[in-house]
Amino acid sequence: MEAKCIWYAIGIFAALCGALTAADSPVPIVIWHGMGDSCCNPISMGSIKSLFEREVSGVYVKSLMIGSNIVDDMENGFFMNANKQIAMVCDQVQSDPKLKDGYNAVGFSQGGQFLRALVQRCPSPPMKNLISVGGQHQGVYGFPRCPGDNATLCDWARKLLNLGAYVSIVQDNLVQAEYWNDPLNQEEYKEASVFLADINNENKKNQTYKTNLQTLKNFVMIKFTEDTMVQPKDSEWFGKYEDGSTEKVLSLFETDLYKEDWLGLQAMNATGRLHFLATVGDHLQVDEDWLIKNVIDVFLK
């Protein structure tokens, strides 16, 4: 009897230790790179991954690879349908046992809106905090400068956009066309858009998207004040060109999406879960100390 009690006590102690260890472990971080980049570029996502690991002791960081290798990953940022990418990432996060209790997500440039689509479409495991670094949540209307090292891919993207962003073969196969939001042609945009109009609930109002987005503890949007790549740069704060204009920009709070609460952003703002941060610099040119102070220390620890 005494031996059984001892083993029982040891079992309880081990369980308690395991629970305490799990509770003390930092929330894992999932990062999604932008156009022209890859999961493991040592001067971009590789550096960001190392920064997170250094600043958040013991954290598990998953840098998403879209495809089977780095070359595929970079090319798919241009030519794999965004909906297919999000389904692929849903499979990745659901099959990773280290993410089963939830994760924080940090998206860079187009990775920001892709991660928002992920939480709206793939609520399990739960995304806790979403940090969008220069993400274009109302899309873009302009492609003045292309990041990355592959000028050929950028040239092809421009040629396809010039062919017609809403032509079905372009819309289905060019990622940037899938968040191309033409303020002078809103009717065709809403009819043809295979991605952005859907995740923004601009046509059919998907209550599941609204419900899932509101499960976030925090939705953080970072805008680059000197951005020369994103047009309009206010899209990084969920703003957009006014319909019929390529000059007047509406803030999120002036849009029907917010005023009619298509995605629940009104409710999130009322409870202090929407955060609008600005940093001085061009697209994705973020200072490390600023990132630590305003993002890592506040939302990732």
CSV table of C-alpha atoms in Angstrom, one decimal:
chain,number,residue,atom,x,y,z
A,1,MET,CA,0.0,0.0,0.0
A,2,GLU,CA,2.8,2.4,1.0
A,3,ALA,CA,4.7,1.7,-2.3
A,4,LYS,CA,1.5,2.4,-4.3
A,5,CYS,CA,1.1,5.8,-2.5
A,6,ILE,CA,4.7,6.7,-3.3
A,7,TRP,CA,4.2,5.9,-7.0
A,8,TYR,CA,0.9,7.8,-7.0
A,9,ALA,CA,2.6,10.9,-5.4
A,10,ILE,CA,5.4,10.7,-8.0
A,11,GLY,CA,2.9,10.6,-10.8
A,12,ILE,CA,1.1,13.7,-9.5
A,13,PHE,CA,4.4,15.5,-9.0
A,14,ALA,CA,5.4,14.7,-12.6
A,15,ALA,CA,2.1,15.9,-14.0
A,16,LEU,CA,2.3,19.1,-12.0
A,17,CYS,CA,5.8,19.7,-13.2
A,18,GLY,CA,4.7,19.1,-16.8
A,19,ALA,CA,1.8,21.5,-16.4
A,20,LEU,CA,4.1,24.2,-14.9
A,21,THR,CA,6.6,23.7,-17.7
A,22,ALA,CA,3.9,24.1,-20.4
A,23,ALA,CA,2.5,27.2,-18.6
A,24,ASP,CA,6.0,28.8,-18.5
A,25,SER,CA,6.8,28.1,-22.1
A,26,PRO,CA,6.5,31.1,-24.4
A,27,VAL,CA,3.8,31.1,-27.1
A,28,PRO,CA,5.3,29.8,-30.4
A,29,ILE,CA,5.7,32.3,-33.2
A,30,VAL,CA,4.8,31.6,-36.9
A,31,ILE,CA,6.2,34.0,-39.5
A,32,TRP,CA,5.2,34.5,-43.1
A,33,HIS,CA,7.5,36.3,-45.5
A,34,GLY,CA,6.6,38.8,-48.2
A,35,MET,CA,6.8,38.9,-52.0
A,36,GLY,CA,10.3,38.2,-53.4
A,37,ASP,CA,11.5,36.7,-50.2
A,38,SER,CA,11.8,33.2,-48.7
A,39,CYS,CA,11.4,31.5,-45.3
A,40,CYS,CA,15.1,31.2,-44.8
A,41,ASN,CA,16.9,34.1,-46.3
A,42,PRO,CA,19.7,34.9,-43.8
A,43,ILE,CA,19.4,38.7,-44.2
A,44,SER,CA,15.6,38.8,-43.9
A,45,MET,CA,13.5,36.0,-42.4
A,46,GLY,CA,16.5,34.2,-41.1
A,47,SER,CA,17.6,37.3,-39.2
A,48,ILE,CA,14.0,37.9,-37.9
A,49,LYS,CA,13.8,34.3,-36.7
A,50,SER,CA,17.1,34.7,-34.8
A,51,LEU,CA,15.9,38.0,-33.3
A,52,PHE,CA,12.7,36.4,-32.0
A,53,GLU,CA,14.7,33.4,-30.6
A,54,ARG,CA,17.2,35.7,-28.9
A,55,GLU,CA,14.6,38.1,-27.4
A,56,VAL,CA,12.0,35.5,-26.3
A,57,SER,CA,13.9,32.9,-24.4
A,58,GLY,CA,13.0,29.3,-25.4
A,59,VAL,CA,10.5,30.2,-28.0
A,60,TYR,CA,9.7,28.0,-31.0
A,61,VAL,CA,9.7,29.9,-34.2
A,62,LYS,CA,8.2,28.4,-37.4
A,63,SER,CA,9.2,30.3,-40.6
A,64,LEU,CA,6.7,29.2,-43.2
A,65,MET,CA,8.0,27.6,-46.4
A,66,ILE,CA,5.5,27.6,-49.3
A,67,GLY,CA,6.8,24.6,-51.3
A,68,SER,CA,9.4,22.0,-50.9
A,69,ASN,CA,12.5,24.2,-51.2
A,70,ILE,CA,13.6,27.9,-51.0
A,71,VAL,CA,13.4,28.4,-54.8
A,72,ASP,CA,9.8,27.1,-54.8
A,73,ASP,CA,9.1,29.3,-51.8
A,74,MET,CA,10.2,32.5,-53.5
A,75,GLU,CA,8.5,31.7,-56.8
A,76,ASN,CA,5.2,30.7,-55.1
A,77,GLY,CA,5.1,34.2,-53.5
A,78,PHE,CA,4.4,35.4,-57.1
A,79,PHE,CA,2.7,32.5,-58.9
A,80,MET,CA,0.8,30.2,-56.4
A,81,ASN,CA,-2.8,31.1,-55.9
A,82,ALA,CA,-3.2,32.8,-52.4
A,83,ASN,CA,-6.1,30.5,-51.5
A,84,LYS,CA,-4.0,27.5,-52.2
A,85,GLN,CA,-1.1,28.9,-50.1
A,86,ILE,CA,-3.4,29.5,-47.1
A,87,ALA,CA,-4.8,26.0,-47.3
A,88,MET,CA,-1.2,24.7,-47.4
A,89,VAL,CA,-0.3,26.7,-44.4
A,90,CYS,CA,-3.4,25.6,-42.5
A,91,ASP,CA,-2.2,22.0,-43.0
A,92,GLN,CA,1.3,23.0,-41.8
A,93,VAL,CA,0.1,24.6,-38.6
A,94,GLN,CA,-2.4,21.8,-37.8
A,95,SER,CA,0.2,19.1,-38.3
A,96,ASP,CA,2.9,20.8,-36.1
A,97,PRO,CA,2.5,19.4,-32.5
A,98,LYS,CA,4.4,22.4,-31.2
A,99,LEU,CA,1.6,24.7,-32.3
A,100,LYS,CA,-1.3,22.7,-30.9
A,101,ASP,CA,-2.0,25.1,-28.0
A,102,GLY,CA,-1.9,28.1,-30.2
A,103,TYR,CA,0.7,30.6,-31.6
A,104,ASN,CA,1.4,34.2,-32.3
A,105,ALA,CA,1.7,35.2,-36.0
A,106,VAL,CA,3.9,37.8,-37.6
A,107,GLY,CA,3.4,38.5,-41.3
A,108,PHE,CA,5.6,40.7,-43.5
A,109,SER,CA,4.1,42.6,-46.4
A,110,GLN,CA,1.7,40.2,-48.2
A,111,GLY,CA,2.3,37.7,-45.4
A,112,GLY,CA,0.3,40.0,-43.2
A,113,GLN,CA,-3.0,39.7,-45.2
A,114,PHE,CA,-2.3,36.0,-45.8
A,115,LEU,CA,-2.1,35.4,-42.0
A,116,ARG,CA,-5.3,37.3,-41.5
A,117,ALA,CA,-6.9,35.0,-44.1
A,118,LEU,CA,-5.5,32.1,-42.1
A,119,VAL,CA,-7.1,33.0,-38.8
A,120,GLN,CA,-10.4,33.7,-40.6
A,121,ARG,CA,-10.4,30.3,-42.4
A,122,CYS,CA,-8.3,28.1,-40.2
A,123,PRO,CA,-9.1,28.8,-36.5
A,124,SER,CA,-7.5,25.7,-35.1
A,125,PRO,CA,-4.9,25.7,-33.6
A,126,PRO,CA,-5.8,29.2,-32.3
A,127,MET,CA,-3.9,32.3,-33.4
A,128,LYS,CA,-3.4,34.5,-30.4
A,129,ASN,CA,-1.9,37.7,-31.6
A,130,LEU,CA,-1.5,38.8,-35.2
A,131,ILE,CA,1.2,41.3,-36.1
A,132,SER,CA,1.0,42.6,-39.7
A,133,VAL,CA,4.2,44.3,-40.7
A,134,GLY,CA,3.4,46.4,-43.8
A,135,GLY,CA,0.6,44.1,-44.8
A,136,GLN,CA,-1.9,45.4,-47.4
A,137,HIS,CA,-5.3,44.6,-45.9
A,138,GLN,CA,-7.2,46.7,-48.5
A,139,GLY,CA,-4.9,45.5,-51.3
A,140,VAL,CA,-2.8,47.7,-53.6
A,141,TYR,CA,-3.3,49.8,-56.7
A,142,GLY,CA,0.2,50.3,-57.9
A,143,PHE,CA,3.4,48.3,-58.2
A,144,PRO,CA,6.1,51.0,-58.3
A,145,ARG,CA,8.9,48.9,-56.8
A,146,CYS,CA,9.5,45.2,-56.3
A,147,PRO,CA,11.6,43.9,-53.4
A,148,GLY,CA,13.8,40.9,-53.5
A,149,ASP,CA,16.7,39.8,-55.6
A,150,ASN,CA,14.9,38.3,-58.6
A,151,ALA,CA,14.2,41.1,-61.2
A,152,THR,CA,12.9,38.5,-63.7
A,153,LEU,CA,10.0,37.5,-61.4
A,154,CYS,CA,9.2,41.2,-60.8
A,155,ASP,CA,9.1,41.9,-64.5
A,156,TRP,CA,6.8,39.0,-65.1
A,157,ALA,CA,4.5,40.2,-62.4
A,158,ARG,CA,4.3,43.7,-63.9
A,159,LYS,CA,3.6,42.3,-67.4
A,160,LEU,CA,0.8,40.2,-66.1
A,161,LEU,CA,-0.8,43.1,-64.2
A,162,ASN,CA,-0.6,45.2,-67.3
A,163,LEU,CA,-2.3,42.4,-69.2
A,164,GLY,CA,-5.2,42.8,-66.9
A,165,ALA,CA,-5.4,42.0,-63.1
A,166,TYR,CA,-9.0,40.8,-63.4
A,167,VAL,CA,-8.5,38.5,-66.4
A,168,SER,CA,-9.2,35.1,-65.0
A,169,ILE,CA,-5.9,33.5,-66.0
A,170,VAL,CA,-4.0,36.4,-64.3
A,171,GLN,CA,-6.3,36.5,-61.3
A,172,ASP,CA,-5.9,32.7,-60.7
A,173,ASN,CA,-2.1,32.6,-61.1
A,174,LEU,CA,-0.6,35.9,-60.1
A,175,VAL,CA,-0.6,36.5,-56.3
A,176,GLN,CA,-0.4,40.3,-56.6
A,177,ALA,CA,-3.4,40.4,-58.8
A,178,GLU,CA,-5.4,38.6,-56.1
A,179,TYR,CA,-5.1,41.7,-53.9
A,180,TRP,CA,-5.2,44.3,-56.6
A,181,ASN,CA,-7.9,46.7,-55.6
A,182,ASP,CA,-8.8,49.1,-58.5
A,183,PRO,CA,-10.7,52.1,-57.1
A,184,LEU,CA,-11.7,53.1,-60.6
A,185,ASN,CA,-13.3,49.7,-61.3
A,186,GLN,CA,-14.8,48.5,-58.1
A,187,GLU,CA,-17.6,46.5,-59.8
A,188,GLU,CA,-15.2,44.3,-61.7
A,189,TYR,CA,-12.9,44.0,-58.7
A,190,LYS,CA,-15.6,42.6,-56.5
A,191,GLU,CA,-16.8,40.3,-59.3
A,192,ALA,CA,-13.4,39.0,-60.3
A,193,SER,CA,-11.3,39.0,-57.1
A,194,VAL,CA,-10.6,35.5,-56.0
A,195,PHE,CA,-9.0,36.5,-52.7
A,196,LEU,CA,-9.1,40.0,-51.3
A,197,ALA,CA,-12.8,40.7,-51.8
A,198,ASP,CA,-13.6,37.4,-50.2
A,199,ILE,CA,-11.5,37.8,-47.0
A,200,ASN,CA,-12.8,41.4,-46.6
A,201,ASN,CA,-16.4,40.2,-46.8
A,202,GLU,CA,-17.1,42.6,-49.7
A,203,ASN,CA,-19.6,40.3,-51.4
A,204,LYS,CA,-21.2,37.5,-49.5
A,205,LYS,CA,-20.9,38.3,-45.7
A,206,ASN,CA,-19.2,35.2,-44.2
A,207,GLN,CA,-20.1,35.2,-40.5
A,208,THR,CA,-17.5,32.6,-39.8
A,209,TYR,CA,-14.7,35.0,-41.0
A,210,LYS,CA,-16.1,37.7,-38.7
A,211,THR,CA,-16.3,35.3,-35.7
A,212,ASN,CA,-12.9,33.8,-36.2
A,213,LEU,CA,-11.1,37.1,-36.6
A,214,GLN,CA,-12.5,38.3,-33.3
A,215,THR,CA,-10.9,35.4,-31.5
A,216,LEU,CA,-7.6,37.3,-31.7
A,217,LYS,CA,-6.3,38.8,-28.5
A,218,ASN,CA,-4.7,41.6,-30.5
A,219,PHE,CA,-4.5,42.6,-34.1
A,220,VAL,CA,-1.5,44.8,-34.7
A,221,MET,CA,-1.0,46.7,-37.9
A,222,ILE,CA,2.4,48.4,-38.6
A,223,LYS,CA,2.6,51.1,-41.3
A,224,PHE,CA,5.8,52.4,-42.8
A,225,THR,CA,5.6,56.2,-43.1
A,226,GLU,CA,7.9,56.5,-46.0
A,227,ASP,CA,6.7,53.5,-48.0
A,228,THR,CA,7.5,53.7,-51.7
A,229,MET,CA,6.3,50.3,-52.6
A,230,VAL,CA,2.7,50.0,-51.3
A,231,GLN,CA,0.1,52.2,-52.9
A,232,PRO,CA,-1.8,53.4,-50.9
A,233,LYS,CA,0.4,52.9,-47.9
A,234,ASP,CA,-2.7,53.4,-45.7
A,235,SER,CA,-3.7,49.9,-46.7
A,236,GLU,CA,-1.2,48.8,-44.1
A,237,TRP,CA,-3.7,50.3,-41.6
A,238,PHE,CA,-6.7,48.9,-43.5
A,239,GLY,CA,-7.3,52.2,-45.4
A,240,LYS,CA,-8.1,52.4,-49.1
A,241,TYR,CA,-8.6,54.8,-52.0
A,242,GLU,CA,-12.0,56.2,-52.1
A,243,ASP,CA,-14.1,54.6,-54.9
A,244,GLY,CA,-13.6,56.6,-58.1
A,245,SER,CA,-10.4,58.3,-56.9
A,246,THR,CA,-6.7,57.5,-57.0
A,247,GLU,CA,-5.8,60.5,-54.8
A,248,LYS,CA,-8.2,60.6,-51.8
A,249,VAL,CA,-7.6,57.9,-49.3
A,250,LEU,CA,-10.1,56.7,-46.7
A,251,SER,CA,-9.0,55.6,-43.2
A,252,LEU,CA,-10.3,52.3,-42.0
A,253,PHE,CA,-12.9,54.2,-39.9
A,254,GLU,CA,-14.3,55.9,-43.0
A,255,THR,CA,-14.9,52.7,-44.9
A,256,ASP,CA,-18.1,50.7,-45.2
A,257,LEU,CA,-16.1,47.6,-44.1
A,258,TYR,CA,-15.7,49.3,-40.7
A,259,LYS,CA,-18.9,51.3,-40.4
A,260,GLU,CA,-21.0,48.3,-41.2
A,261,ASP,CA,-18.6,46.0,-39.3
A,262,TRP,CA,-18.2,43.4,-42.0
A,263,LEU,CA,-15.3,41.7,-40.1
A,264,GLY,CA,-15.9,42.7,-36.5
A,265,LEU,CA,-13.2,45.3,-36.4
A,266,GLN,CA,-15.6,47.8,-34.7
A,267,ALA,CA,-16.0,45.3,-31.8
A,268,MET,CA,-12.3,44.7,-31.7
A,269,ASN,CA,-11.5,48.4,-31.6
A,270,ALA,CA,-14.1,48.9,-28.8
A,271,THR,CA,-12.3,46.4,-26.7
A,272,GLY,CA,-8.8,47.7,-27.3
A,273,ARG,CA,-7.6,44.9,-29.5
A,274,LEU,CA,-6.9,46.9,-32.7
A,275,HIS,CA,-3.4,48.5,-32.6
A,276,PHE,CA,-2.1,51.0,-35.2
A,277,LEU,CA,1.7,51.4,-35.1
A,278,ALA,CA,3.8,53.6,-37.4
A,279,THR,CA,7.5,53.4,-37.9
A,280,VAL,CA,9.6,55.8,-40.0
A,281,GLY,CA,11.1,54.2,-43.0
A,282,ASP,CA,10.5,52.6,-46.4
A,283,HIS,CA,8.8,49.3,-46.9
A,284,LEU,CA,9.9,46.7,-44.3
A,285,GLN,CA,12.9,48.9,-43.3
A,286,VAL,CA,12.2,48.4,-39.6
A,287,ASP,CA,14.7,49.3,-36.8
A,288,GLU,CA,15.5,46.3,-34.6
A,289,ASP,CA,15.3,48.3,-31.4
A,290,TRP,CA,11.9,49.7,-32.4
A,291,LEU,CA,10.7,46.2,-33.2
A,292,ILE,CA,11.8,44.9,-29.8
A,293,LYS,CA,10.3,47.8,-27.8
A,294,ASN,CA,7.0,48.1,-29.7
A,295,VAL,CA,6.2,44.5,-30.8
A,296,ILE,CA,8.3,41.8,-29.2
A,297,ASP,CA,8.2,43.1,-25.6
A,298,VAL,CA,4.5,44.0,-25.8
A,299,PHE,CA,2.9,41.2,-27.9
A,300,LEU,CA,5.3,38.2,-28.1
A,301,LYS,CA,6.5,37.8,-24.5
